[in-house]
């Protein structure tokens, strides 16, 4: 398939016939009144008149009238549309989804190449073709909580990490065969109940999957097993301390992942403080090379089942 036309042994003749069917409704069928007129003309004018008139009927490459089945068309969309789709291409643009419960952000912070996110109620997909030799180009993501002054509808955040309750998340993704990227949660902690600006306490990342040359900031400081899943633990710092839990067995999805389990481990390691607040839970991708093909198909965060 070449997107709009199927490739056949009939060559250009068949393609022209299909284009014509696409433009003119029911041009593949001879109308009844024309058939009656033909019979009359055959009787009065003879075979020559019949040949002249019938040349207006669309023909296939074989010379036969195009069959009615040719009028069937296929979709030109390579990706099925989701309900309530919204396209965001501004570098730091965002849009609410799921009646405002979540916010999808483009977050093109690290590259000059273009990027768009197509947001819908259960997630988003990425359109980009980045080419970074080091470091991520962006973090297209879906947000639950408060992020630079924008708080999602009904969020329990900011909230003391001592009172997170049963905070769980489900996330399903698709990833391309080519490119460099990671699939990661970005969870933010702050010493105060911050709603504006960037948190200053801790960036806690949970990496579900990554390509070979992509690693977290800093260095590996150990390993741990949380809820039966083994992780590498990395720590580093740019303007804020980052701890990254990197799954040793990559996956494209998690179900009912317990967020407090990771916060407790980070607190034991001394990078989080008991009196701090959680401000947001974000889930997205850090593409270095490529980007198209990265998608979130399902995302949710619940606290005590709500």
XYZ file of C-alpha atoms in Angstrom:
306
model
C 0.000 0.000 0.000
C 1.163 3.531 -0.743
C -1.286 5.197 1.642
C -4.089 6.123 -0.754
C -3.880 3.530 -3.528
C -3.127 -0.160 -3.507
C -0.407 -1.410 -5.839
C -1.751 -3.763 -8.507
C -0.515 -5.361 -11.701
C -2.881 -3.117 -13.605
C -0.569 -0.117 -13.197
C -1.559 3.511 -13.720
C -4.777 2.680 -15.530
C -6.304 1.148 -12.404
C -5.145 4.049 -10.242
C -6.791 6.581 -12.509
C -10.014 4.630 -12.397
C -9.947 4.613 -8.597
C -9.247 8.314 -8.404
C -12.204 8.980 -10.640
C -14.478 6.819 -8.511
C -13.279 8.764 -5.487
C -14.246 12.100 -7.050
C -17.512 11.184 -8.748
C -20.134 9.283 -6.835
C -21.533 6.188 -8.530
C -19.689 6.807 -11.814
C -19.089 3.057 -11.953
C -22.767 2.292 -12.742
C -24.630 3.176 -15.986
C -27.880 5.004 -15.049
C -31.159 3.365 -16.066
C -32.327 6.234 -18.297
C -29.014 6.122 -20.177
C -29.525 2.382 -20.794
C -32.998 3.030 -22.207
C -31.593 5.758 -24.441
C -28.930 3.416 -25.694
C -31.481 0.841 -26.728
C -33.377 3.488 -28.688
C -30.267 4.773 -30.360
C -29.138 1.280 -31.288
C -32.390 0.796 -33.099
C -32.243 4.166 -34.869
C -28.583 4.966 -35.385
C -26.819 1.612 -35.434
C -23.611 0.297 -33.935
C -21.469 3.420 -34.558
C -23.674 5.570 -32.327
C -23.526 2.920 -29.597
C -19.707 2.956 -29.602
C -19.558 6.760 -29.379
C -21.976 6.972 -26.462
C -20.583 4.093 -24.411
C -17.072 5.586 -24.355
C -18.175 7.897 -21.512
C -18.423 4.905 -19.145
C -15.296 4.698 -16.876
C -13.019 1.855 -17.909
C -10.487 -0.245 -16.063
C -7.106 -1.177 -17.478
C -8.651 -4.262 -19.102
C -11.279 -2.227 -20.985
C -14.186 -3.514 -18.873
C -16.430 -1.132 -16.913
C -15.092 -0.489 -13.421
C -16.986 -2.792 -11.027
C -19.040 -1.323 -8.197
C -16.650 -2.826 -5.612
C -13.924 -0.383 -6.690
C -15.888 2.435 -5.045
C -14.871 1.079 -1.630
C -12.262 3.402 -0.054
C -9.749 2.925 2.746
C -8.820 5.360 5.508
C -5.960 7.762 4.877
C -5.213 7.955 8.625
C -2.234 5.815 9.645
C -3.266 6.112 13.323
C -6.921 5.777 14.426
C -8.307 8.958 15.935
C -9.256 8.946 19.589
C -12.279 10.800 20.977
C -11.652 14.442 21.936
C -8.226 14.681 20.305
C -6.300 17.946 20.733
C -2.976 18.781 19.086
C -0.410 20.835 21.004
C 2.735 22.090 19.234
C 3.821 25.043 21.393
C 7.114 24.217 23.105
C 5.634 24.488 26.584
C 1.982 24.164 25.655
C -0.447 21.885 27.460
C -4.097 20.907 27.418
C -6.473 19.309 29.946
C -7.875 15.842 29.255
C -10.377 13.534 30.977
C -12.515 16.518 32.049
C -9.491 18.207 33.597
C -8.353 15.335 35.792
C -5.045 15.214 33.885
C -2.987 17.639 31.805
C -0.949 16.652 28.732
C 2.148 18.801 28.187
C 4.519 19.062 25.220
C 7.527 20.222 27.302
C 10.007 20.671 24.455
C 12.771 22.032 26.647
C 16.020 20.571 25.269
C 16.022 20.798 21.459
C 15.392 23.162 18.550
C 13.598 20.491 16.506
C 9.813 20.593 16.345
C 7.484 18.393 18.373
C 3.744 17.997 18.835
C 1.605 15.904 21.151
C -1.847 14.682 20.205
C -3.748 14.482 23.479
C -6.893 12.513 24.249
C -8.738 11.433 27.385
C -6.662 8.321 28.096
C -3.252 9.593 26.996
C -1.326 11.080 24.092
C 1.002 10.290 21.218
C 4.148 12.078 20.081
C 5.068 13.514 16.680
C 8.775 14.370 16.515
C 12.061 13.538 14.826
C 14.772 14.615 17.257
C 18.481 13.981 16.856
C 20.318 14.671 20.122
C 23.831 13.311 20.636
C 23.526 13.657 24.412
C 20.677 14.416 26.748
C 16.931 14.336 26.141
C 15.166 16.673 23.751
C 11.950 16.925 25.735
C 9.564 15.314 28.182
C 6.129 14.968 26.541
C 3.997 13.732 29.398
C 0.695 13.512 31.227
C 0.410 15.224 34.616
C -1.625 14.605 37.764
C -1.167 17.341 40.357
C 0.312 20.848 40.362
C 2.893 21.832 37.772
C 4.176 25.422 37.474
C 0.971 26.890 38.845
C -1.376 24.664 36.878
C -3.188 22.176 39.133
C -5.346 19.431 37.651
C -8.989 19.200 38.633
C -9.651 17.478 41.964
C -5.988 16.715 42.661
C -4.996 15.808 46.244
C -1.636 17.565 45.728
C 0.361 19.173 47.191
C 0.205 16.590 49.955
C 2.578 15.591 52.776
C 4.470 12.446 51.843
C 3.562 11.156 55.302
C -0.104 11.216 54.226
C -0.062 9.828 50.681
C -2.417 6.992 51.547
C -2.829 4.202 49.005
C -1.488 6.148 46.020
C -1.360 3.979 42.901
C -0.839 4.436 39.192
C -1.553 2.473 36.025
C 0.217 3.297 32.782
C 0.286 1.627 29.351
C 2.553 2.752 26.501
C 3.682 1.868 23.002
C 7.228 2.453 21.780
C 8.872 2.468 18.332
C 11.418 -0.051 17.072
C 13.908 2.732 16.302
C 15.189 5.753 18.174
C 16.656 6.518 21.593
C 14.376 7.286 24.528
C 13.242 6.322 28.003
C 9.773 5.611 29.372
C 9.624 7.151 32.829
C 7.581 8.574 35.669
C 8.647 11.957 37.023
C 7.452 12.494 40.606
C 8.202 15.802 42.304
C 8.736 16.530 46.017
C 9.176 19.903 47.688
C 9.897 21.113 51.230
C 6.726 23.255 51.003
C 3.201 22.811 49.641
C 4.318 24.347 46.363
C 1.882 24.976 43.525
C 3.942 27.402 41.426
C 7.423 27.224 39.960
C 9.729 24.231 39.993
C 9.941 22.034 43.109
C 13.258 22.269 44.951
C 13.249 19.056 46.974
C 13.590 15.900 44.879
C 12.904 14.574 41.419
C 12.006 10.893 41.784
C 11.984 8.987 38.490
C 10.774 5.453 37.786
C 12.106 4.122 34.484
C 10.029 1.351 32.936
C 12.120 1.039 29.800
C 15.037 2.657 27.962
C 17.223 2.101 24.914
C 20.830 1.037 25.379
C 22.653 4.356 25.228
C 20.189 6.255 27.428
C 20.967 6.337 31.157
C 19.768 8.457 34.102
C 21.606 11.485 35.393
C 24.442 10.748 37.822
C 25.704 7.271 38.569
C 24.448 3.916 39.739
C 24.537 3.698 43.544
C 22.969 0.315 44.120
C 20.103 -2.051 43.472
C 16.851 -2.783 45.242
C 13.707 -4.864 44.904
C 10.390 -3.096 45.423
C 7.102 -4.994 45.402
C 8.941 -7.970 43.906
C 10.477 -6.030 40.997
C 14.281 -5.508 40.807
C 15.586 -1.999 40.069
C 18.902 -0.286 39.614
C 19.158 2.894 41.700
C 20.866 5.967 40.234
C 21.512 9.332 41.861
C 22.649 12.646 40.409
C 22.068 16.362 40.605
C 21.688 19.279 38.236
C 19.703 22.062 39.911
C 17.811 19.544 42.047
C 18.682 16.069 43.331
C 17.355 13.232 41.182
C 16.930 9.604 42.199
C 16.046 7.167 39.417
C 14.688 3.641 39.833
C 15.454 1.766 36.612
C 13.645 -1.526 36.044
C 16.037 -4.344 35.278
C 13.284 -6.067 33.302
C 11.873 -3.549 30.838
C 8.138 -3.223 30.379
C 5.706 -1.064 28.417
C 3.073 -1.025 31.150
C 2.415 -1.210 34.879
C -0.819 -1.748 36.782
C -1.568 -0.413 40.272
C 2.051 0.562 40.912
C 2.460 1.743 44.521
C 4.073 5.197 44.547
C 4.622 5.424 48.345
C 6.884 2.359 48.114
C 9.412 4.406 46.131
C 9.037 7.486 48.334
C 9.724 5.375 51.429
C 12.885 3.956 49.859
C 14.069 7.435 48.831
C 13.464 8.671 52.385
C 15.511 5.804 53.816
C 18.347 6.785 51.470
C 18.231 10.336 52.805
C 17.345 12.093 49.541
C 13.748 12.773 50.627
C 12.729 14.270 53.977
C 9.728 13.077 56.030
C 8.182 16.569 56.234
C 8.175 17.183 52.474
C 5.221 17.353 50.088
C 4.444 15.598 46.836
C 3.369 18.104 44.188
C 2.738 15.993 41.065
C 2.962 12.619 39.370
C 3.939 12.791 35.702
C 4.401 10.020 33.140
C 6.060 10.421 29.771
C 9.044 9.964 27.515
C 12.477 11.497 27.133
C 13.300 11.117 23.428
C 16.882 11.702 22.293
C 16.543 10.447 18.729
C 13.187 10.168 16.971
C 10.007 10.506 19.001
C 7.212 9.506 16.658
C 5.766 6.180 17.794
C 5.955 6.994 21.498
C 2.454 6.965 22.950
C 0.529 6.656 26.182
C -2.598 4.587 25.616
C -3.853 4.486 29.206
C -2.972 6.420 32.357
C -4.461 6.858 35.799
C -3.512 7.860 39.325
C -5.766 7.097 42.281
C -5.558 7.769 46.007
C -7.440 5.363 48.237
C -9.280 4.086 45.180
C -10.443 7.490 43.936
